[in-house]
């Protein structure tokens, strides 16, 4: 039996998301064999777990663990791909359980790959020092607040930085798989099966999502402004400063936003911050003080006031009602 050109260990965390996991492993499958027989000839993979059994995804679909750390020699593999879970906080909390495995893999020369919020686990384990990291735009502010010394690349679908690779998640996992397969198996084999997956062509790591924040056809200045708003969430910049960075006047910027969104640039940015806060309150257990810092507002009393005005309830009430909903659904 021939030895694969590249070998992967796939490590789905509990509550992992199915889309990136399924997309990544299916891309490997199509490229692995000369025909569509799913034989691991040109690339190989195994599903790794800390212990035998199954791992359940966030959609309640379970996959079987094929191998545990005690059953393998890590140096036989090229990549350890960690698939993130339901929340970044959960990924952080699992770092102590996986830290020894991750460090052993790194010391064995294995390249560590994080998909979606798995980057939080590696950062918490101290394995992303001096590395650049691609973070899902939804988690970018949270990551930067927790790990200010790690350089974040929110504009990239994935980031390859020496022996550390990070991917923002979702369908970008397929694009990353194509890139890694290209490096080991050649472009032709890496592209094999994309038509079967109904994909025209893989996206490069700098591909920009047109769907993000309804920027499609928004115009160059508005698109640039929205990108800066997202990048400058935590900074107390004014819209006047934002307009200067773009190279137009504040009045012109407001006119462009009113034409596109029927609101000023300031109001758009304010709404973006409140929507981010709403999502973080529901999907994390960080304090309001920490979340306020993420969106550049230090006065939590003022923040509670504007939040109540926008959503009809206080941050504390929203978080409490959401916990009760989750508890009732789990019964």
CSV table of N, CA and C in Angstrom, one decimal, residues 203-322:
chain,number,residue,atom,x,y,z
A,203,UNK,N,-11.1,30.0,-3.0
A,203,UNK,CA,-10.8,31.4,-2.7
A,203,UNK,C,-9.4,31.5,-2.1
A,204,UNK,N,-8.7,32.5,-2.4
A,204,UNK,CA,-7.4,32.8,-1.8
A,204,UNK,C,-7.6,33.3,-0.4
A,205,UNK,N,-6.5,33.3,0.4
A,205,UNK,CA,-6.6,33.7,1.8
A,205,UNK,C,-7.1,35.1,2.0
A,206,UNK,N,-6.9,36.0,1.0
A,206,UNK,CA,-7.2,37.4,1.1
A,206,UNK,C,-8.6,37.7,0.5
A,207,UNK,N,-9.3,36.7,0.1
A,207,UNK,CA,-10.7,36.9,-0.4
A,207,UNK,C,-11.6,37.7,0.5
A,208,UNK,N,-12.2,38.7,0.0
A,208,UNK,CA,-13.1,39.5,0.9
A,208,UNK,C,-14.6,39.1,0.7
A,209,UNK,N,-15.3,38.9,1.8
A,209,UNK,CA,-16.7,38.5,1.8
A,209,UNK,C,-17.6,39.6,1.4
A,210,UNK,N,-18.2,39.5,0.2
A,210,UNK,CA,-19.1,40.6,-0.2
A,210,UNK,C,-20.4,40.6,0.6
A,211,UNK,N,-20.7,39.5,1.2
A,211,UNK,CA,-22.0,39.4,2.0
A,211,UNK,C,-21.8,40.1,3.4
A,212,UNK,N,-20.6,40.4,3.8
A,212,UNK,CA,-20.4,40.9,5.2
A,212,UNK,C,-20.9,42.3,5.3
A,213,UNK,N,-21.9,42.5,6.2
A,213,UNK,CA,-22.4,43.8,6.5
A,213,UNK,C,-23.1,44.5,5.3
A,214,UNK,N,-23.7,43.7,4.5
A,214,UNK,CA,-24.4,44.2,3.3
A,214,UNK,C,-23.5,45.2,2.5
A,215,UNK,N,-22.2,44.9,2.3
A,215,UNK,CA,-21.4,45.8,1.6
A,215,UNK,C,-21.4,45.7,0.1
A,216,UNK,N,-22.1,44.7,-0.4
A,216,UNK,CA,-22.2,44.5,-1.8
A,216,UNK,C,-22.8,45.7,-2.5
A,217,UNK,N,-22.1,46.2,-3.5
A,217,UNK,CA,-22.5,47.4,-4.2
A,217,UNK,C,-22.7,48.7,-3.3
A,218,UNK,N,-22.0,48.7,-2.2
A,218,UNK,CA,-22.1,49.8,-1.3
A,218,UNK,C,-21.2,51.0,-1.7
A,219,UNK,N,-20.3,50.7,-2.6
A,219,UNK,CA,-19.4,51.7,-3.0
A,219,UNK,C,-18.0,51.6,-2.3
A,220,UNK,N,-17.0,52.1,-2.9
A,220,UNK,CA,-15.7,52.0,-2.4
A,220,UNK,C,-15.5,52.7,-1.0
A,221,UNK,N,-16.0,53.9,-0.9
A,221,UNK,CA,-15.9,54.7,0.4
A,221,UNK,C,-16.7,54.0,1.5
A,222,UNK,N,-17.9,53.6,1.3
A,222,UNK,CA,-18.7,53.0,2.3
A,222,UNK,C,-18.2,51.7,2.7
A,223,UNK,N,-17.7,50.9,1.7
A,223,UNK,CA,-17.2,49.6,2.1
A,223,UNK,C,-15.9,49.7,2.9
A,224,UNK,N,-15.1,50.7,2.6
A,224,UNK,CA,-13.9,51.0,3.4
A,224,UNK,C,-14.2,51.4,4.8
A,225,UNK,N,-15.2,52.3,4.9
A,225,UNK,CA,-15.7,52.8,6.2
A,225,UNK,C,-16.2,51.7,7.1
A,226,UNK,N,-17.0,50.8,6.5
A,226,UNK,CA,-17.5,49.7,7.3
A,226,UNK,C,-16.4,48.7,7.8
A,227,UNK,N,-15.4,48.5,6.9
A,227,UNK,CA,-14.3,47.7,7.3
A,227,UNK,C,-13.5,48.3,8.4
A,228,UNK,N,-13.3,49.6,8.4
A,228,UNK,CA,-12.6,50.3,9.4
A,228,UNK,C,-13.4,50.3,10.7
A,229,UNK,N,-14.7,50.5,10.6
A,229,UNK,CA,-15.6,50.5,11.8
A,229,UNK,C,-15.4,49.1,12.5
A,230,UNK,N,-15.4,48.1,11.8
A,230,UNK,CA,-15.3,46.7,12.4
A,230,UNK,C,-13.9,46.6,13.0
A,231,UNK,N,-12.9,47.1,12.4
A,231,UNK,CA,-11.5,46.9,12.9
A,231,UNK,C,-11.3,47.8,14.1
A,232,UNK,N,-12.0,48.9,14.2
A,232,UNK,CA,-11.8,49.9,15.2
A,232,UNK,C,-12.9,49.9,16.3
A,233,UNK,N,-13.5,48.8,16.4
A,233,UNK,CA,-14.6,48.6,17.4
A,233,UNK,C,-14.2,49.1,18.8
A,234,UNK,N,-13.0,48.7,19.3
A,234,UNK,CA,-12.6,49.0,20.6
A,234,UNK,C,-12.0,50.3,20.8
A,235,UNK,N,-11.7,51.0,19.8
A,235,UNK,CA,-11.1,52.3,19.9
A,235,UNK,C,-12.1,53.4,19.8
A,236,UNK,N,-11.9,54.5,20.6
A,236,UNK,CA,-12.8,55.6,20.7
A,236,UNK,C,-12.5,56.6,19.6
A,237,UNK,N,-12.6,56.1,18.3
A,237,UNK,CA,-12.5,57.0,17.2
A,237,UNK,C,-13.8,57.7,16.9
A,238,UNK,N,-13.7,58.9,16.3
A,238,UNK,CA,-14.9,59.6,15.9
A,238,UNK,C,-15.2,59.4,14.4
A,239,UNK,N,-16.4,59.7,14.0
A,239,UNK,CA,-16.6,59.6,12.5
A,239,UNK,C,-15.9,60.6,11.7
A,240,UNK,N,-15.5,61.7,12.4
A,240,UNK,CA,-14.6,62.7,11.7
A,240,UNK,C,-13.3,62.1,11.4
A,241,UNK,N,-12.7,61.4,12.4
A,241,UNK,CA,-11.4,60.7,12.2
A,241,UNK,C,-11.6,59.6,11.2
A,242,UNK,N,-12.7,58.9,11.2
A,242,UNK,CA,-12.9,57.8,10.2
A,242,UNK,C,-12.9,58.4,8.8
A,243,UNK,N,-13.6,59.5,8.6
A,243,UNK,CA,-13.7,60.2,7.3
A,243,UNK,C,-12.3,60.6,6.8
A,244,UNK,N,-11.5,61.1,7.7
A,244,UNK,CA,-10.1,61.5,7.4
A,244,UNK,C,-9.3,60.3,6.9
A,245,UNK,N,-9.5,59.2,7.6
A,245,UNK,CA,-8.7,58.0,7.2
A,245,UNK,C,-9.1,57.5,5.8
A,246,UNK,N,-10.3,57.8,5.4
A,246,UNK,CA,-10.8,57.3,4.1
A,246,UNK,C,-10.4,58.4,3.0
A,247,UNK,N,-10.3,59.6,3.5
A,247,UNK,CA,-9.9,60.7,2.6
A,247,UNK,C,-11.0,61.5,2.0
A,248,UNK,N,-12.1,61.5,2.8
A,248,UNK,CA,-13.3,62.4,2.4
A,248,UNK,C,-13.8,63.1,3.6
A,249,UNK,N,-14.7,64.0,3.4
A,249,UNK,CA,-15.2,64.8,4.5
A,249,UNK,C,-16.2,64.1,5.3
A,250,UNK,N,-16.5,64.5,6.5
A,250,UNK,CA,-17.5,63.9,7.4
A,250,UNK,C,-18.9,64.0,6.7
A,251,UNK,N,-19.1,65.2,6.1
A,251,UNK,CA,-20.4,65.4,5.5
A,251,UNK,C,-20.6,64.5,4.3
A,252,UNK,N,-19.6,64.3,3.5
A,252,UNK,CA,-19.7,63.4,2.4
A,252,UNK,C,-19.9,62.0,2.8
A,253,UNK,N,-19.2,61.6,3.9
A,253,UNK,CA,-19.4,60.2,4.4
A,253,UNK,C,-20.8,60.0,4.9
A,254,UNK,N,-21.4,61.0,5.6
A,254,UNK,CA,-22.8,60.8,6.1
A,254,UNK,C,-23.7,60.8,4.9
A,255,UNK,N,-23.5,61.6,3.9
A,255,UNK,CA,-24.4,61.5,2.7
A,255,UNK,C,-24.4,60.2,2.0
A,256,UNK,N,-23.2,59.6,1.9
A,256,UNK,CA,-23.1,58.2,1.3
A,256,UNK,C,-23.8,57.2,2.2
A,257,UNK,N,-23.7,57.3,3.5
A,257,UNK,CA,-24.4,56.3,4.3
A,257,UNK,C,-25.9,56.5,4.3
A,258,UNK,N,-26.3,57.8,4.3
A,258,UNK,CA,-27.8,58.0,4.2
A,258,UNK,C,-28.3,57.5,2.9
A,259,UNK,N,-27.6,57.6,1.8
A,259,UNK,CA,-28.1,57.1,0.5
A,259,UNK,C,-28.2,55.6,0.5
A,260,UNK,N,-27.3,55.0,1.2
A,260,UNK,CA,-27.2,53.5,1.2
A,260,UNK,C,-28.1,52.9,2.3
A,261,UNK,N,-28.0,53.5,3.5
A,261,UNK,CA,-28.6,52.8,4.7
A,261,UNK,C,-29.7,53.7,5.4
A,262,UNK,N,-29.9,54.9,4.9
A,262,UNK,CA,-30.9,55.8,5.5
A,262,UNK,C,-30.5,56.2,6.9
A,263,UNK,N,-29.2,56.2,7.2
A,263,UNK,CA,-28.7,56.7,8.5
A,263,UNK,C,-27.3,57.2,8.4
A,264,UNK,N,-26.9,58.0,9.3
A,264,UNK,CA,-25.5,58.6,9.3
A,264,UNK,C,-24.5,57.5,9.6
A,265,UNK,N,-23.3,57.9,9.3
A,265,UNK,CA,-22.2,56.9,9.6
A,265,UNK,C,-22.1,56.7,11.0
A,266,UNK,N,-22.3,57.7,11.8
A,266,UNK,CA,-22.2,57.6,13.3
A,266,UNK,C,-23.3,56.6,13.8
A,267,UNK,N,-24.5,56.8,13.3
A,267,UNK,CA,-25.6,55.9,13.7
A,267,UNK,C,-25.4,54.5,13.3
A,268,UNK,N,-24.8,54.3,12.1
A,268,UNK,CA,-24.5,53.0,11.6
A,268,UNK,C,-23.5,52.3,12.5
A,269,UNK,N,-22.5,53.0,12.8
A,269,UNK,CA,-21.4,52.5,13.7
A,269,UNK,C,-21.9,52.2,15.1
A,270,UNK,N,-22.8,53.0,15.6
A,270,UNK,CA,-23.4,52.8,16.9
A,270,UNK,C,-24.3,51.5,16.9
A,271,UNK,N,-25.1,51.4,15.9
A,271,UNK,CA,-25.9,50.2,15.7
A,271,UNK,C,-25.0,48.9,15.6
A,272,UNK,N,-23.9,49.0,14.9
A,272,UNK,CA,-23.0,47.9,14.7
A,272,UNK,C,-22.5,47.4,16.1
A,273,UNK,N,-22.1,48.4,16.9
A,273,UNK,CA,-21.6,48.1,18.2
A,273,UNK,C,-22.6,47.5,19.1
A,274,UNK,N,-23.8,48.0,19.1
A,274,UNK,CA,-24.9,47.5,19.9
A,274,UNK,C,-25.2,46.0,19.5
A,275,UNK,N,-25.3,45.8,18.2
A,275,UNK,CA,-25.6,44.4,17.7
A,275,UNK,C,-24.5,43.5,18.2
A,276,UNK,N,-23.2,43.9,18.1
A,276,UNK,CA,-22.1,43.1,18.6
A,276,UNK,C,-22.3,42.8,20.1
A,277,UNK,N,-22.6,43.8,20.9
A,277,UNK,CA,-22.8,43.6,22.3
A,277,UNK,C,-23.9,42.6,22.6
A,278,UNK,N,-25.0,42.7,21.8
A,278,UNK,CA,-26.2,41.8,22.0
A,278,UNK,C,-25.7,40.4,21.8
A,279,UNK,N,-25.0,40.2,20.7
A,279,UNK,CA,-24.5,38.8,20.4
A,279,UNK,C,-23.6,38.3,21.4
A,280,UNK,N,-22.7,39.1,21.9
A,280,UNK,CA,-21.7,38.7,22.9
A,280,UNK,C,-22.4,38.4,24.3
A,281,UNK,N,-23.4,39.1,24.6
A,281,UNK,CA,-24.2,38.9,25.9
A,281,UNK,C,-24.9,37.5,25.8
A,282,UNK,N,-25.4,37.1,24.7
A,282,UNK,CA,-26.1,35.9,24.5
A,282,UNK,C,-25.1,34.7,24.4
A,283,UNK,N,-23.9,35.0,23.8
A,283,UNK,CA,-23.0,33.9,23.5
A,283,UNK,C,-21.7,33.8,24.3
A,284,UNK,N,-21.7,34.5,25.4
A,284,UNK,CA,-20.5,34.5,26.3
A,284,UNK,C,-21.0,34.8,27.7
A,285,UNK,N,-20.0,34.5,28.7
A,285,UNK,CA,-20.3,34.9,30.1
A,285,UNK,C,-19.4,35.9,30.6
A,286,UNK,N,-18.8,36.7,29.7
A,286,UNK,CA,-17.9,37.8,30.1
A,286,UNK,C,-18.7,38.9,30.7
A,287,UNK,N,-18.1,39.6,31.6
A,287,UNK,CA,-18.8,40.7,32.3
A,287,UNK,C,-19.1,41.9,31.3
A,288,UNK,N,-20.1,42.7,31.7
A,288,UNK,CA,-20.4,43.8,30.9
A,288,UNK,C,-19.3,44.8,30.8
A,289,UNK,N,-18.5,44.9,31.8
A,289,UNK,CA,-17.3,45.8,31.8
A,289,UNK,C,-16.4,45.4,30.6
A,290,UNK,N,-16.1,44.1,30.5
A,290,UNK,CA,-15.2,43.6,29.5
A,290,UNK,C,-15.8,43.8,28.1
A,291,UNK,N,-17.1,43.5,28.0
A,291,UNK,CA,-17.8,43.6,26.7
A,291,UNK,C,-17.9,45.1,26.3
A,292,UNK,N,-18.0,46.0,27.3
A,292,UNK,CA,-18.0,47.4,27.0
A,292,UNK,C,-16.7,47.9,26.4
A,293,UNK,N,-15.6,47.3,26.9
A,293,UNK,CA,-14.3,47.7,26.4
A,293,UNK,C,-14.1,47.2,25.0
A,294,UNK,N,-14.8,46.1,24.6
A,294,UNK,CA,-14.7,45.6,23.3
A,294,UNK,C,-15.3,46.5,22.2
A,295,UNK,N,-16.2,47.3,22.6
A,295,UNK,CA,-16.9,48.2,21.7
A,295,UNK,C,-16.5,49.7,22.0
A,296,UNK,N,-15.5,49.9,22.8
A,296,UNK,CA,-15.0,51.2,23.0
A,296,UNK,C,-15.8,52.1,23.8
A,297,UNK,N,-16.6,51.6,24.7
A,297,UNK,CA,-17.4,52.3,25.7
A,297,UNK,C,-17.1,52.0,27.1
A,298,UNK,N,-16.6,52.9,27.9
A,298,UNK,CA,-16.2,52.6,29.2
A,298,UNK,C,-17.3,52.8,30.3
A,299,UNK,N,-18.2,53.7,30.0
A,299,UNK,CA,-19.3,54.0,30.9
A,299,UNK,C,-20.4,53.0,30.8
A,300,UNK,N,-20.4,52.0,31.7
A,300,UNK,CA,-21.4,50.9,31.6
A,300,UNK,C,-22.8,51.4,31.9
A,301,UNK,N,-22.9,52.4,32.8
A,301,UNK,CA,-24.3,53.0,33.0
A,301,UNK,C,-24.9,53.5,31.8
A,302,UNK,N,-24.1,54.3,31.1
A,302,UNK,CA,-24.5,54.9,29.8
A,302,UNK,C,-24.9,53.7,28.8
A,303,UNK,N,-24.0,52.7,28.8
A,303,UNK,CA,-24.2,51.6,27.9
A,303,UNK,C,-25.5,50.9,28.2
A,304,UNK,N,-25.8,50.7,29.4
A,304,UNK,CA,-27.1,50.0,29.8
A,304,UNK,C,-28.3,50.8,29.3
A,305,UNK,N,-28.1,52.1,29.4
A,305,UNK,CA,-29.2,53.0,29.1
A,305,UNK,C,-29.5,53.0,27.6
A,306,UNK,N,-28.5,53.0,26.7
A,306,UNK,CA,-28.7,53.0,25.3
A,306,UNK,C,-29.1,51.6,24.8
A,307,UNK,N,-28.6,50.6,25.5
A,307,UNK,CA,-29.0,49.2,25.2
A,307,UNK,C,-30.4,49.0,25.4
A,308,UNK,N,-30.9,49.4,26.6
A,308,UNK,CA,-32.3,49.3,26.9
A,308,UNK,C,-33.2,50.0,25.9
A,309,UNK,N,-32.8,51.2,25.5
A,309,UNK,CA,-33.5,52.0,24.6
A,309,UNK,C,-33.6,51.3,23.2
A,310,UNK,N,-32.5,50.6,22.8
A,310,UNK,CA,-32.5,50.0,21.5
A,310,UNK,C,-33.2,48.6,21.5
A,311,UNK,N,-33.1,47.8,22.6
A,311,UNK,CA,-33.6,46.5,22.6
A,311,UNK,C,-34.8,46.2,23.6
A,312,UNK,N,-35.1,47.3,24.3
A,312,UNK,CA,-36.3,47.1,25.2
A,312,UNK,C,-36.0,46.4,26.5
A,313,UNK,N,-34.8,46.1,26.8
A,313,UNK,CA,-34.5,45.4,28.0
A,313,UNK,C,-33.0,45.6,28.4
A,314,UNK,N,-32.6,45.4,29.6
A,314,UNK,CA,-31.3,45.7,30.0
A,314,UNK,C,-30.4,44.5,29.6
A,315,UNK,N,-29.1,44.7,29.5
A,315,UNK,CA,-28.1,43.6,29.2
A,315,UNK,C,-28.3,42.4,30.2
A,316,UNK,N,-28.5,42.7,31.5
A,316,UNK,CA,-28.7,41.7,32.5
A,316,UNK,C,-29.9,40.9,32.2
A,317,UNK,N,-31.0,41.5,31.9
A,317,UNK,CA,-32.3,40.8,31.6
A,317,UNK,C,-32.2,40.0,30.4
A,318,UNK,N,-31.5,40.5,29.3
A,318,UNK,CA,-31.3,39.7,28.1
A,318,UNK,C,-30.5,38.4,28.4
A,319,UNK,N,-29.4,38.6,29.1
A,319,UNK,CA,-28.6,37.4,29.4
A,319,UNK,C,-29.4,36.4,30.3
A,320,UNK,N,-30.1,36.9,31.3
A,320,UNK,CA,-30.9,36.0,32.2
A,320,UNK,C,-32.0,35.2,31.4
A,321,UNK,N,-32.7,35.9,30.5
A,321,UNK,CA,-33.8,35.3,29.8
A,321,UNK,C,-33.2,34.3,28.8
A,322,UNK,N,-32.0,34.6,28.2
A,322,UNK,CA,-31.4,33.6,27.3
A,322,UNK,C,-31.0,32.4,28.0
